PDB file of C-alpha atoms in Angstrom:
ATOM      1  CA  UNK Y 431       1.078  -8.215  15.791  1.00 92.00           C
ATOM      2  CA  UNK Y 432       2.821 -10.832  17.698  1.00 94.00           C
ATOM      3  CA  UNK Y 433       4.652 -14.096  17.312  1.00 93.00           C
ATOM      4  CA  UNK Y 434       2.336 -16.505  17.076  1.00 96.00           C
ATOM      5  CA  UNK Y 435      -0.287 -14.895  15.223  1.00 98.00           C
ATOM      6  CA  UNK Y 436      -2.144 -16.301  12.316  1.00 98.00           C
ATOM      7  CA  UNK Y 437      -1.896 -14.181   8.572  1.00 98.00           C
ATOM      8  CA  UNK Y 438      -3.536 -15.717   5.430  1.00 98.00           C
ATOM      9  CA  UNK Y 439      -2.758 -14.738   2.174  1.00 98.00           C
ATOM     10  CA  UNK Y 440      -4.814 -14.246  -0.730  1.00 98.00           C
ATOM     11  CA  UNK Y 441      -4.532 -12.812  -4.395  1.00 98.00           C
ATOM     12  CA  UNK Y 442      -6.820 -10.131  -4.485  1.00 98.00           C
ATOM     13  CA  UNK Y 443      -5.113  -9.029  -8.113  1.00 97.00           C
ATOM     14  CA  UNK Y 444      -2.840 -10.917 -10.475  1.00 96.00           C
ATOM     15  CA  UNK Y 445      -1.537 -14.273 -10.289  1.00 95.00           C
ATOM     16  CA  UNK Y 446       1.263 -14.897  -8.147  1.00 96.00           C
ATOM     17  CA  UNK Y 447       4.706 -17.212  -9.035  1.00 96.00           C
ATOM     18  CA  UNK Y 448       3.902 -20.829  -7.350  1.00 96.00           C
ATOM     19  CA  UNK Y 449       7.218 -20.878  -5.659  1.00 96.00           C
ATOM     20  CA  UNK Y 450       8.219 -17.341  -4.949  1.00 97.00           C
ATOM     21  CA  UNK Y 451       4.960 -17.580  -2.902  1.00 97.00           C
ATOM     22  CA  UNK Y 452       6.176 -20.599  -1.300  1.00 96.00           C
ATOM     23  CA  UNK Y 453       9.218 -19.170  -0.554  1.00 97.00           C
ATOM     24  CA  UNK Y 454       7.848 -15.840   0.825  1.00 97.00           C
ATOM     25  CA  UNK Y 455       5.612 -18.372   3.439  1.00 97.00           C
ATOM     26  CA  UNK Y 456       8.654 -19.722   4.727  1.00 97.00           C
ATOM     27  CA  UNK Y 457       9.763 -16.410   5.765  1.00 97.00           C
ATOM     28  CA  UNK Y 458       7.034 -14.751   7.352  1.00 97.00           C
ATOM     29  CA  UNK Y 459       7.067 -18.233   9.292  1.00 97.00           C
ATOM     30  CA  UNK Y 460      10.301 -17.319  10.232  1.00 97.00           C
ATOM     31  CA  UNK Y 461       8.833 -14.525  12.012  1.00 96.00           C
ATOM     32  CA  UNK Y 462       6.885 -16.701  14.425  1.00 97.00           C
ATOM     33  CA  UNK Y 463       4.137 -16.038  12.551  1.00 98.00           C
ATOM     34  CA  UNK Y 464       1.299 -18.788  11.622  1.00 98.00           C
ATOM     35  CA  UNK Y 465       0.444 -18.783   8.009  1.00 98.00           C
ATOM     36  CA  UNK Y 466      -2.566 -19.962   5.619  1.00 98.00           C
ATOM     37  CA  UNK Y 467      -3.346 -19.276   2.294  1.00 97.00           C
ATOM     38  CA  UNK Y 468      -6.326 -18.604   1.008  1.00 95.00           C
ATOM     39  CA  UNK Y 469      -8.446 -21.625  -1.398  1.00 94.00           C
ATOM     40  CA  UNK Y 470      -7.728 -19.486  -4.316  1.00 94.00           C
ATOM     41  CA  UNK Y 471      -4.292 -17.783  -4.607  1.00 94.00           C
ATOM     42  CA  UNK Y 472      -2.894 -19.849  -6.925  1.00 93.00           C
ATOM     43  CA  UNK Y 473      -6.066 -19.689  -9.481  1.00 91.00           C
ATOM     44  CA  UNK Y 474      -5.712 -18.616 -12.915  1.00 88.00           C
ATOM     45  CA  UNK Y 475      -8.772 -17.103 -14.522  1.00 81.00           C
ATOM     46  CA  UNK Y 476      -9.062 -16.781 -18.494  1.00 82.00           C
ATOM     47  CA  UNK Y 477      -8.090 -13.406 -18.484  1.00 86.00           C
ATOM     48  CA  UNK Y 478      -4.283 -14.371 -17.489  1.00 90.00           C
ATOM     49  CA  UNK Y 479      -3.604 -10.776 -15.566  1.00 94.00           C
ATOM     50  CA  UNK Y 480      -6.096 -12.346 -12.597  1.00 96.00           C
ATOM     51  CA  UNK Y 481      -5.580 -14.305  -9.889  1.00 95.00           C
ATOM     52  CA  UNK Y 482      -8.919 -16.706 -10.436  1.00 94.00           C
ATOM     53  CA  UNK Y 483     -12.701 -15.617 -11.103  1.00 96.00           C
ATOM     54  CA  UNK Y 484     -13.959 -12.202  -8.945  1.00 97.00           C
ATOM     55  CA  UNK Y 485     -16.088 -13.749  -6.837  1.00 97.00           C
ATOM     56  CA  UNK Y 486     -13.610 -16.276  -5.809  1.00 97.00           C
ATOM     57  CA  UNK Y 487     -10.666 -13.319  -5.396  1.00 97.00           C
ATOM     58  CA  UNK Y 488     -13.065 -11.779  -3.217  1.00 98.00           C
ATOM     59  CA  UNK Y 489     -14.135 -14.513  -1.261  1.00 98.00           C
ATOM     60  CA  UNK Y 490     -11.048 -15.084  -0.058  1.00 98.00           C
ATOM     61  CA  UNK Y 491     -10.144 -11.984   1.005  1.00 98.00           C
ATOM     62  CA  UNK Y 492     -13.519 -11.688   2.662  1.00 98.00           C
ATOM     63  CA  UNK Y 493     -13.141 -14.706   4.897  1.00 98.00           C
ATOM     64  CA  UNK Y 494      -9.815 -13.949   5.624  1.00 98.00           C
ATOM     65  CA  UNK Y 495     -10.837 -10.645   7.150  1.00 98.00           C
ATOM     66  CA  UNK Y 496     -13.782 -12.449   8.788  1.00 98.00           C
ATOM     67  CA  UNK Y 497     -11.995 -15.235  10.401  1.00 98.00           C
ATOM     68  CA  UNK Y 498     -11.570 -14.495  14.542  1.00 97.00           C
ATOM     69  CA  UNK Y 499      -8.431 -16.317  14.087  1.00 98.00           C
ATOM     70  CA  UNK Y 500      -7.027 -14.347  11.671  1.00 98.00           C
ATOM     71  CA  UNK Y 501      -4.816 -11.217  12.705  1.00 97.00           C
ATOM     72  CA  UNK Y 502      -3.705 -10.287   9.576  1.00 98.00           C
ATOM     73  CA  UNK Y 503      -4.330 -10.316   5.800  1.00 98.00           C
ATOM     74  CA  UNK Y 504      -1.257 -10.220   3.698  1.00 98.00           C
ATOM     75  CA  UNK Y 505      -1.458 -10.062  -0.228  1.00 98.00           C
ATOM     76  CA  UNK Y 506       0.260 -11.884  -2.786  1.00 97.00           C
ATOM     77  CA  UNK Y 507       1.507  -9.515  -5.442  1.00 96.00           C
ATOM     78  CA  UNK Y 508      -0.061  -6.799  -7.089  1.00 96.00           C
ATOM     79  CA  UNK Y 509      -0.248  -6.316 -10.875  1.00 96.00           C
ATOM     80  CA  UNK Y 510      -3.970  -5.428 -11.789  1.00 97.00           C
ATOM     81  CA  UNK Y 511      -7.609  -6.813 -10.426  1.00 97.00           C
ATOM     82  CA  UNK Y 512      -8.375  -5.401  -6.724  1.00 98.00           C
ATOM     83  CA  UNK Y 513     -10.513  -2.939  -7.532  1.00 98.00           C
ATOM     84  CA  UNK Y 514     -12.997  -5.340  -9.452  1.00 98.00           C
ATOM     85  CA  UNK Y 515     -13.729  -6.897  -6.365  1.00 98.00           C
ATOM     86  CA  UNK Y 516     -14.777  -3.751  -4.202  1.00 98.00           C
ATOM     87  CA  UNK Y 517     -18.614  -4.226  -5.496  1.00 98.00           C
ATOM     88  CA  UNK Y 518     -18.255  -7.571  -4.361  1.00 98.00           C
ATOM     89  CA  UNK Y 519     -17.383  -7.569  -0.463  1.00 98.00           C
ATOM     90  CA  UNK Y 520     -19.704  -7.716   2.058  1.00 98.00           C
ATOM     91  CA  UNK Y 521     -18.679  -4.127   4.142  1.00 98.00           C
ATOM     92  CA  UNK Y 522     -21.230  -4.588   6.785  1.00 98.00           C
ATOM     93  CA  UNK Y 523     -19.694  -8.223   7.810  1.00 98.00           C
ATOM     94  CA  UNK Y 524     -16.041  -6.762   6.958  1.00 98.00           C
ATOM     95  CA  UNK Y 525     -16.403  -4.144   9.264  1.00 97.00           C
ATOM     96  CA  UNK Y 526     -18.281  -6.239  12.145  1.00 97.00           C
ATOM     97  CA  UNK Y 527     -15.072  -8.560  12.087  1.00 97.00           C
ATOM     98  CA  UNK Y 528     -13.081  -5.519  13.608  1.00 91.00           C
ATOM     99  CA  UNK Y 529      -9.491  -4.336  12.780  1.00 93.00           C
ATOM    100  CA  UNK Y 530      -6.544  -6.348  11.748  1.00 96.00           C
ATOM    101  CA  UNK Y 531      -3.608  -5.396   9.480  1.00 97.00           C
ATOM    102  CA  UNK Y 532      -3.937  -5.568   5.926  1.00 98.00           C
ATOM    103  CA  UNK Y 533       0.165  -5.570   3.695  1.00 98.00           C
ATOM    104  CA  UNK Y 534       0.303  -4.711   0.515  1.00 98.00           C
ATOM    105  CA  UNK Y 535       1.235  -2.037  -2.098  1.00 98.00           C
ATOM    106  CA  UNK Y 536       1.248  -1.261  -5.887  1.00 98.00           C
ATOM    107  CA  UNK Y 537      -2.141  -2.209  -7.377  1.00 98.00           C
ATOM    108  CA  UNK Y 538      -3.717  -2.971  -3.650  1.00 98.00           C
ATOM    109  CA  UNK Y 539      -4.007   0.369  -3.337  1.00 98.00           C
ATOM    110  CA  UNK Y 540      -7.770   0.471  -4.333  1.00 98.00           C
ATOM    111  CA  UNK Y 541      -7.963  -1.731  -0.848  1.00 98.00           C
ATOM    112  CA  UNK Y 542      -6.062   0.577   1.339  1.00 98.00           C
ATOM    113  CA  UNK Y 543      -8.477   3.299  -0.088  1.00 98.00           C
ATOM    114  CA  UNK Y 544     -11.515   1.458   0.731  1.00 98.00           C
ATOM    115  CA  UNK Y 545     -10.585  -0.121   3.814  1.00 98.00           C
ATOM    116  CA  UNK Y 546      -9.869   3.297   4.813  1.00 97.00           C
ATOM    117  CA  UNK Y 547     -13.375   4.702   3.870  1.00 97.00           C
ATOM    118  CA  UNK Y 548     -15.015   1.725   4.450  1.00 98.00           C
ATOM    119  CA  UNK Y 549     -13.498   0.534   7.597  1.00 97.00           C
ATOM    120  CA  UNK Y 550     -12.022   3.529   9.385  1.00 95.00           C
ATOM    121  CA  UNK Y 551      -8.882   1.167   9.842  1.00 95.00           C
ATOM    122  CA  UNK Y 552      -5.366   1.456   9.289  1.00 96.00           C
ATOM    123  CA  UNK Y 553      -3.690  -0.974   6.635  1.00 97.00           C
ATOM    124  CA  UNK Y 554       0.105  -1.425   6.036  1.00 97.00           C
ATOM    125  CA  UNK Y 555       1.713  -0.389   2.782  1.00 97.00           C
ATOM    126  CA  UNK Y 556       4.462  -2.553   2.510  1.00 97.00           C
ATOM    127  CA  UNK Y 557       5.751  -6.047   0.642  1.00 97.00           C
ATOM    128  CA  UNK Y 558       4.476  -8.648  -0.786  1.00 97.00           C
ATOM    129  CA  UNK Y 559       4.466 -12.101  -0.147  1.00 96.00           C
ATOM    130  CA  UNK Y 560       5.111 -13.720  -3.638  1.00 97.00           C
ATOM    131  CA  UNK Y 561       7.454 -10.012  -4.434  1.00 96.00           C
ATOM    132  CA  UNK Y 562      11.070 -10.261  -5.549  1.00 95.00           C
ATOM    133  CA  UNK Y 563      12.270  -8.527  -2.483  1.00 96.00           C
ATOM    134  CA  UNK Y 564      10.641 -10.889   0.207  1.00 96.00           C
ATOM    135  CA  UNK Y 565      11.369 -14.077  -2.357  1.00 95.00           C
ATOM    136  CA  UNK Y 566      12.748 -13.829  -5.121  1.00 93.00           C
ATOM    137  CA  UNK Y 567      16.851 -14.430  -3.529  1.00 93.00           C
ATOM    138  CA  UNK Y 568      17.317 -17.828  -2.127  1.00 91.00           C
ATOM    139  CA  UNK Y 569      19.747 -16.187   0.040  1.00 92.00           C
ATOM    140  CA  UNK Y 570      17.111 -14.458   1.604  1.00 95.00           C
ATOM    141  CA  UNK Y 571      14.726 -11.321   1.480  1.00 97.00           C
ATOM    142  CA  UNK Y 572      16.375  -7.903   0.900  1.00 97.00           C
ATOM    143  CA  UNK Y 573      17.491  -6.889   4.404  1.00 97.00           C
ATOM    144  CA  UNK Y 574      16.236  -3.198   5.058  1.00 96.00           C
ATOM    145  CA  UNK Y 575      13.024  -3.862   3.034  1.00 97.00           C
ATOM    146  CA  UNK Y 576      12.873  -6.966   5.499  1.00 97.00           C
ATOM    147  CA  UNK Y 577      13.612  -5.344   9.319  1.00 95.00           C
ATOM    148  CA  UNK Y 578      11.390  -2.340   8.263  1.00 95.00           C
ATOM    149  CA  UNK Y 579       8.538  -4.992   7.750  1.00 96.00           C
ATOM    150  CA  UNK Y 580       9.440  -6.315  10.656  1.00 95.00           C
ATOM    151  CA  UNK Y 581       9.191  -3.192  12.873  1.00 94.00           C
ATOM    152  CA  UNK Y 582       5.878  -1.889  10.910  1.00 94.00           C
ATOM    153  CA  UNK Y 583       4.511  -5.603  12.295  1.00 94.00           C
ATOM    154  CA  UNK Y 584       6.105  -5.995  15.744  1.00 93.00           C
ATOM    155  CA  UNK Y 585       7.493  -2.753  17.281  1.00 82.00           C
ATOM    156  CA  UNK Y 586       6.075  -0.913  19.397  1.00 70.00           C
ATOM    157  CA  UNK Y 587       8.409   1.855  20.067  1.00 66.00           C
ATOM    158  CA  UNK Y 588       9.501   5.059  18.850  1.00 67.00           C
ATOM    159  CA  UNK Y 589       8.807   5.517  15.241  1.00 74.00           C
ATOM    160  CA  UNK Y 590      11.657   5.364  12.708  1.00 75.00           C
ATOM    161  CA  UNK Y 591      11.337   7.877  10.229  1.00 89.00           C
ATOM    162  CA  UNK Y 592      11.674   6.759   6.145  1.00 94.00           C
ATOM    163  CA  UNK Y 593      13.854   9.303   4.548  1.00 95.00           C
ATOM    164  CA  UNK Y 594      14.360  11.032   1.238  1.00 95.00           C
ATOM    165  CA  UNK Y 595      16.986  12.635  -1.429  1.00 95.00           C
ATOM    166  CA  UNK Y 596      15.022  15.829  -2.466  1.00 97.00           C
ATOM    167  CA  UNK Y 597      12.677  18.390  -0.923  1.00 98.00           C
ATOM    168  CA  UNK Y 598      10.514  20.363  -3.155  1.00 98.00           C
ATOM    169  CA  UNK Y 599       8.829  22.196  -0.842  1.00 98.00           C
ATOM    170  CA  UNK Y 600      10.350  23.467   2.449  1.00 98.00           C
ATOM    171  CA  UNK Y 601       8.171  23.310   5.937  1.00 98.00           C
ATOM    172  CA  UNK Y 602       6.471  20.953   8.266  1.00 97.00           C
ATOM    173  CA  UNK Y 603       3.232  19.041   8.174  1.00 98.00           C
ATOM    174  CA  UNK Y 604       1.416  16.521  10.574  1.00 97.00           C
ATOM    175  CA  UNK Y 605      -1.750  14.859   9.697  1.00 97.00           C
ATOM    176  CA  UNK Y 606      -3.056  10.927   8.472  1.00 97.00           C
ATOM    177  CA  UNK Y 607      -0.521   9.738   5.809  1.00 97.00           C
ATOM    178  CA  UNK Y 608      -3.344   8.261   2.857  1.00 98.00           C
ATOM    179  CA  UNK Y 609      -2.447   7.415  -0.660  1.00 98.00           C
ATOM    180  CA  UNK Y 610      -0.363   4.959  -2.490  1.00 98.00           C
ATOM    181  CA  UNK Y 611      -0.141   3.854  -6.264  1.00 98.00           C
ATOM    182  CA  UNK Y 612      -0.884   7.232  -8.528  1.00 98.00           C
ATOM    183  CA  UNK Y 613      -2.058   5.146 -11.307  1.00 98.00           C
ATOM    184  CA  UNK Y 614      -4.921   3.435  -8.900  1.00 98.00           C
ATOM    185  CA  UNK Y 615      -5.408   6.640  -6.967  1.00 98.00           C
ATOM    186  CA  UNK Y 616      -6.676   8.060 -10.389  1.00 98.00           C
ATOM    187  CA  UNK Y 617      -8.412   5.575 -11.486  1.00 98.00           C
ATOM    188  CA  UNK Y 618     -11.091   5.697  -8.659  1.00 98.00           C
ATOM    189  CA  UNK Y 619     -12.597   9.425  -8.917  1.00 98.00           C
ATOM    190  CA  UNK Y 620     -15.326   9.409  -9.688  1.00 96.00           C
ATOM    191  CA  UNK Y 621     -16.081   6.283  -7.912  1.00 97.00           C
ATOM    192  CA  UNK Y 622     -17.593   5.490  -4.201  1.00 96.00           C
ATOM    193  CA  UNK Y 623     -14.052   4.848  -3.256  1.00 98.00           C
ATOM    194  CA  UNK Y 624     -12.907   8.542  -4.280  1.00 98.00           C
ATOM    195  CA  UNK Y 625      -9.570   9.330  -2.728  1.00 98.00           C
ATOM    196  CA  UNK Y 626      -9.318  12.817  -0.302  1.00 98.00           C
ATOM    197  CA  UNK Y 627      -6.195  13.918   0.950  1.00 98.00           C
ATOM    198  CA  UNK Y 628      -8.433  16.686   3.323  1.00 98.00           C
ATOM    199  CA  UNK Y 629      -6.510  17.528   6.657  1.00 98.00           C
ATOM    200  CA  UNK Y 630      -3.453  14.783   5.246  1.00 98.00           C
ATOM    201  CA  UNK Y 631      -0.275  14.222   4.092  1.00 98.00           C
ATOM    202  CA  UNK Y 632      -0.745  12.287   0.299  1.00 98.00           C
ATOM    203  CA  UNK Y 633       1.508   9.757  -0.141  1.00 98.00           C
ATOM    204  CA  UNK Y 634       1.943   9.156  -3.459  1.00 98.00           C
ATOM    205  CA  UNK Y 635       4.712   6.533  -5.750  1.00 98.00           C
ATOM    206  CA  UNK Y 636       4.442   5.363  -9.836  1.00 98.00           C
ATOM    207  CA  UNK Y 637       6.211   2.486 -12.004  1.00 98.00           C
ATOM    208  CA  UNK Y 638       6.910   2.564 -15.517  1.00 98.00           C
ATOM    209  CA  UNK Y 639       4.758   5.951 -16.241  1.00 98.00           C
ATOM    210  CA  UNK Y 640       5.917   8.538 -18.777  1.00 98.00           C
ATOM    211  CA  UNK Y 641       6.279  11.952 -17.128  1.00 98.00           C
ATOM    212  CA  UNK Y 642       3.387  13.202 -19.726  1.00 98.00           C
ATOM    213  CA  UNK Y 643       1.194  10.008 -17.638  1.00 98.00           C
ATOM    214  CA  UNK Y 644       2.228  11.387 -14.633  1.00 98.00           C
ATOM    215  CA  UNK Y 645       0.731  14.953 -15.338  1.00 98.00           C
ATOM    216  CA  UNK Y 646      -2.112  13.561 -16.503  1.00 98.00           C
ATOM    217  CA  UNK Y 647      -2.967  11.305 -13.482  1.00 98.00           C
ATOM    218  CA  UNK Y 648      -1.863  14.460 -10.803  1.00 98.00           C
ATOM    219  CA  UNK Y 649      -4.220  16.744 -13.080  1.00 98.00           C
ATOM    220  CA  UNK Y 650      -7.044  14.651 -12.667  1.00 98.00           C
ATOM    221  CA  UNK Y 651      -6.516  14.454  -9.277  1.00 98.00           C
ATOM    222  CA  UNK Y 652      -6.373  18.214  -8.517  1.00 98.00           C
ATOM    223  CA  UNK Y 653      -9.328  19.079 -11.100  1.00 98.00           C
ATOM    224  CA  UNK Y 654     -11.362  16.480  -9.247  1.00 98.00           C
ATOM    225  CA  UNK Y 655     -10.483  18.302  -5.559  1.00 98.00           C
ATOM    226  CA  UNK Y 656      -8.649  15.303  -4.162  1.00 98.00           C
ATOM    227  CA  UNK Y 657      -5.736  17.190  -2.689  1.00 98.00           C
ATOM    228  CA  UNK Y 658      -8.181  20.166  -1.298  1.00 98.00           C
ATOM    229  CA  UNK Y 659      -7.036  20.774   2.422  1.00 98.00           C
ATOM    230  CA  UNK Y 660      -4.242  18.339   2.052  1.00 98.00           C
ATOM    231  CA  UNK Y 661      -1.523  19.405   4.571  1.00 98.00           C
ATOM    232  CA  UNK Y 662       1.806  17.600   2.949  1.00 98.00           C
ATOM    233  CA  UNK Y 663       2.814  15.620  -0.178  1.00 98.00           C
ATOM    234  CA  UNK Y 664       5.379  12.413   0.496  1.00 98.00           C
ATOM    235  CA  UNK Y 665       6.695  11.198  -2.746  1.00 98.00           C
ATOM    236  CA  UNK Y 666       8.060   7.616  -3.056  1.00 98.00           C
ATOM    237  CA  UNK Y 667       9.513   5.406  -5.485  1.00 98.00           C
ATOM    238  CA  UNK Y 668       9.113   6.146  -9.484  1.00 98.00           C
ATOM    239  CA  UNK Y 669      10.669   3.810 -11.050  1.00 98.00           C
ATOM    240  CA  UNK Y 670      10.809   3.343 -15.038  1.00 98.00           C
ATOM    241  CA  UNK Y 671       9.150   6.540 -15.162  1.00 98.00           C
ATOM    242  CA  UNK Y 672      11.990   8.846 -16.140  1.00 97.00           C
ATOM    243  CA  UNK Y 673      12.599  12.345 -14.803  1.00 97.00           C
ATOM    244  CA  UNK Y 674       9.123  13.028 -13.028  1.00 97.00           C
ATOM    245  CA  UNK Y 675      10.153  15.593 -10.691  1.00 98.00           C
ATOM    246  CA  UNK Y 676       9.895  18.131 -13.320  1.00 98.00           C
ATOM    247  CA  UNK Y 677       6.233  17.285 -13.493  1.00 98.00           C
ATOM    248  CA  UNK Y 678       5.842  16.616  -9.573  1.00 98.00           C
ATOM    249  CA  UNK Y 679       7.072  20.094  -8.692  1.00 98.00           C
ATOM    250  CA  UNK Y 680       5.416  22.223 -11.460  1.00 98.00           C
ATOM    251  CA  UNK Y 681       1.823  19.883 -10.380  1.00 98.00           C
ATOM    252  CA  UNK Y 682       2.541  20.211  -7.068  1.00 98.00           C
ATOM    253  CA  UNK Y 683       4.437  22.570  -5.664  1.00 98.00           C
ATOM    254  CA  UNK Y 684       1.612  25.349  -6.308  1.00 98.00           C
ATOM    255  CA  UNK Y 685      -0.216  23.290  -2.996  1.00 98.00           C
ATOM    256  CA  UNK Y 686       1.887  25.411  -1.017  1.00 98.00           C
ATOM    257  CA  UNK Y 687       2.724  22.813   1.132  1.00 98.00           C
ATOM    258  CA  UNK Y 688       5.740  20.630   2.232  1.00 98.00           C
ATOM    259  CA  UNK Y 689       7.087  17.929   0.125  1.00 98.00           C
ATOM    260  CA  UNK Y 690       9.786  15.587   0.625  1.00 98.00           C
ATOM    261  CA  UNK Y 691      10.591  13.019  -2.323  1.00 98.00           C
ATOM    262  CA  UNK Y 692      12.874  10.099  -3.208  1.00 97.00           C
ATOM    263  CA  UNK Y 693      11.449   7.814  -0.171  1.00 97.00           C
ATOM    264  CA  UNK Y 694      11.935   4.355  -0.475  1.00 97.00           C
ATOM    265  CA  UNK Y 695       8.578   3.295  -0.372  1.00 97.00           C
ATOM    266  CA  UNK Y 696       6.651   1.597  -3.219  1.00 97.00           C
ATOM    267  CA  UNK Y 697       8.466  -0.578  -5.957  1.00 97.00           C
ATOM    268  CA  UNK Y 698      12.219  -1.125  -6.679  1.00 94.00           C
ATOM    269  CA  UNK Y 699      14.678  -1.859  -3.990  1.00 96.00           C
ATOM    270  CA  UNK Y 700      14.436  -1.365  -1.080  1.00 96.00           C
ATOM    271  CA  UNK Y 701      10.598  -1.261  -0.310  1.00 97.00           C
ATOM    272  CA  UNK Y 702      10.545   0.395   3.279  1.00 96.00           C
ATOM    273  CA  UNK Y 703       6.997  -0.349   4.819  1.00 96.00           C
ATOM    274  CA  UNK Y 704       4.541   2.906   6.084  1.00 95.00           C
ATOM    275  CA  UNK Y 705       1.202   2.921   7.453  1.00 96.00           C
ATOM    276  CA  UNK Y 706      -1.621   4.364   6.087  1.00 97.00           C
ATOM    277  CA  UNK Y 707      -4.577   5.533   7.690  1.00 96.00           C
ATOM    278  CA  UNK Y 708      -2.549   6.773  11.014  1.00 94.00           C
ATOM    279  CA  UNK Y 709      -0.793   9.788  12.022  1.00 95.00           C
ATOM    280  CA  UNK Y 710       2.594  10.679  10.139  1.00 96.00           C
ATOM    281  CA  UNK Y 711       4.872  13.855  10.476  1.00 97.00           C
ATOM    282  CA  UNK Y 712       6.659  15.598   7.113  1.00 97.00           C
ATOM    283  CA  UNK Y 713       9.930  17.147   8.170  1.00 97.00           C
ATOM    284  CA  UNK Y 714      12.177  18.853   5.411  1.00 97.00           C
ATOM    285  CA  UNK Y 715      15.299  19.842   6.857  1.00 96.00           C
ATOM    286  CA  UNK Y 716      15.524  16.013   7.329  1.00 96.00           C
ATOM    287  CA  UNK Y 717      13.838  15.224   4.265  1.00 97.00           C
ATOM    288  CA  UNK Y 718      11.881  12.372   6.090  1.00 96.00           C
ATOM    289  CA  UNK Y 719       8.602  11.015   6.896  1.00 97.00           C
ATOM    290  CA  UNK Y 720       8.016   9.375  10.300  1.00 95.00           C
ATOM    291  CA  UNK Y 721       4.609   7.697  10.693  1.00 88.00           C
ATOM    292  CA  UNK Y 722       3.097   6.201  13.840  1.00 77.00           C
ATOM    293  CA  UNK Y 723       3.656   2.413  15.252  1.00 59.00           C
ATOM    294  CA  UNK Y 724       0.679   2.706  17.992  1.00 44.00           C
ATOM    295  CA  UNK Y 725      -1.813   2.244  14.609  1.00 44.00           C
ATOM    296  CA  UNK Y 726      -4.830   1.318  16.348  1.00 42.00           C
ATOM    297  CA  UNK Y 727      -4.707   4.043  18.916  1.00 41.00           C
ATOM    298  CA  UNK Y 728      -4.414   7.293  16.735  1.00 37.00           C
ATOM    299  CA  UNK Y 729      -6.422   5.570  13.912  1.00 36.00           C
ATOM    300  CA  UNK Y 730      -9.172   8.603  13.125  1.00 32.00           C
TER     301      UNK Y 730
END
């Protein structure tokens, strides 16, 4: 992106806090960026976990997408509701407006997916508008989760690779980094939107999930052939969820491919942002991940 450049923001999933939202807007206008927000962000529907009705959710994110003047779509918060609108948006028109950047994490990962299959485009896993680390200090947003949104939007040089505190399978592995929230990854097999890590690295992060949850989501996973051909597991954040690595390495490690965990990508602090859908590089004796900035060239 570039200064200048228009983002609107929409609620694709729960309702977001009236003025952390209007403080996050100050600061991505602090970027030089131009910023609208969609007609419904600040709806409430009668089910008080969504941001407004569906169809008006969807809507918004839809003409956002769709608008030649828009460069990038940037969510509100996540919580729960993206995934009801997937039936809902118009792919053909979605995919006739051409690529832009999509930011969010958490429960927009049922977007990344299908913008991904869908779309063929790379979207932005990163923070949230309306999230405590962009808004919730007066003082201002967190500072690494901050620059490394920064960079993800604006740089255009030499990668900068996220790094861990654990590796739990030694080696190397290149291939598109795909992924994101376990909990949503799970919950669409079985689905159009099916996740498959084939010829990947998996990129995979959890909040407030009981180890016993956690086996249970990575089972269904592997029984449903979702990590068949993947080349290289990246394990983020796992916050309020206990111990997992117990789980992750007895679910994983049988892959027999490189995994490098404790990246700061996902919830908690600091939220380091990572592209999905474009080439990323697994490398254990430095127990990082470094993932592409040139996203629209080495998109598949």
């Amino acid at each position: 992106m570039r200064q200048g450049d228009t983002v609107a923001i929409v609620s694709p999933s729960g309702p977001p806090n009236p003025e952390l939202l209007r403080r996050g807007v100050q600061r991505l206008e602090s970027l030089g960026l131009k910023v609208v927000t969609g007609a419904h962000a600040l709806d409430r529907q009668n089910l008080e976990y969504l941001a407004g009705e569906d169809a008006a959710r969807a809507a918004d994110l839809q003409d956002a997408w769709c608008d030649p003047a828009v460069s990038g779509v940037f969510c509100c918060r996540g919580g729960y509701g993206a995934a009801r609108l997937l039936d809902l948006l118009d792919w053909d028109a979605m995919r006739a407006a051409g690529p832009k950047v999509l930011l969010g994490s958490s429960d927009i990962t049922a977007l990344h997916n299908a913008f991904g299959i869908e779309l063929g485009v790379p979207t932005l896993h990163g923070p949230m508008a309306a999230c405590d680390v962009i808004a919730g200090d007066e003082a201002g947003p967190e500072p690494r989760t901050w620059e490394s949104l920064r960079e993800a939007l604006f740089e255009t040089g030499a990668p900068v690779p996220v790094t861990g505190d654990r590796v739990l399978a030694p080696g190397r592995a290149e291939g598109e980094v795909r992924g994101g929230n376990l909990s949503l990854l799970a919950s669409m097999c079985g689905t159009r939107w099916q996740p498959s890590f084939d010829g990947c690295i998996a990129f995979l992060e959890d909040i407030g999930e009981e180890p016993y949850r956690v086996d249970r989501m990575l089972t269904q996973l592997l029984q449903a052939g979702v990590f068949d051909g993947v080349r290289g597991v990246a394990l983020g954040s796992w916050v309020g969820c206990g111990d997992p690595y117990p789980v992750l390495e007895d679910r994983l490690r049988p892959l027999g491919v490189p995994i490098v965990a404790g990246l700061p990508v996902g919830h908690g602090t600091p939220q380091m942002s990572m592209w999905l859908g474009a080439l990323g590089v697994i490398d254990t004796e430095s127990c990082s991940l470094t993932g592409s900035t040139g996203v629209w060239d080495q998109a598949r």
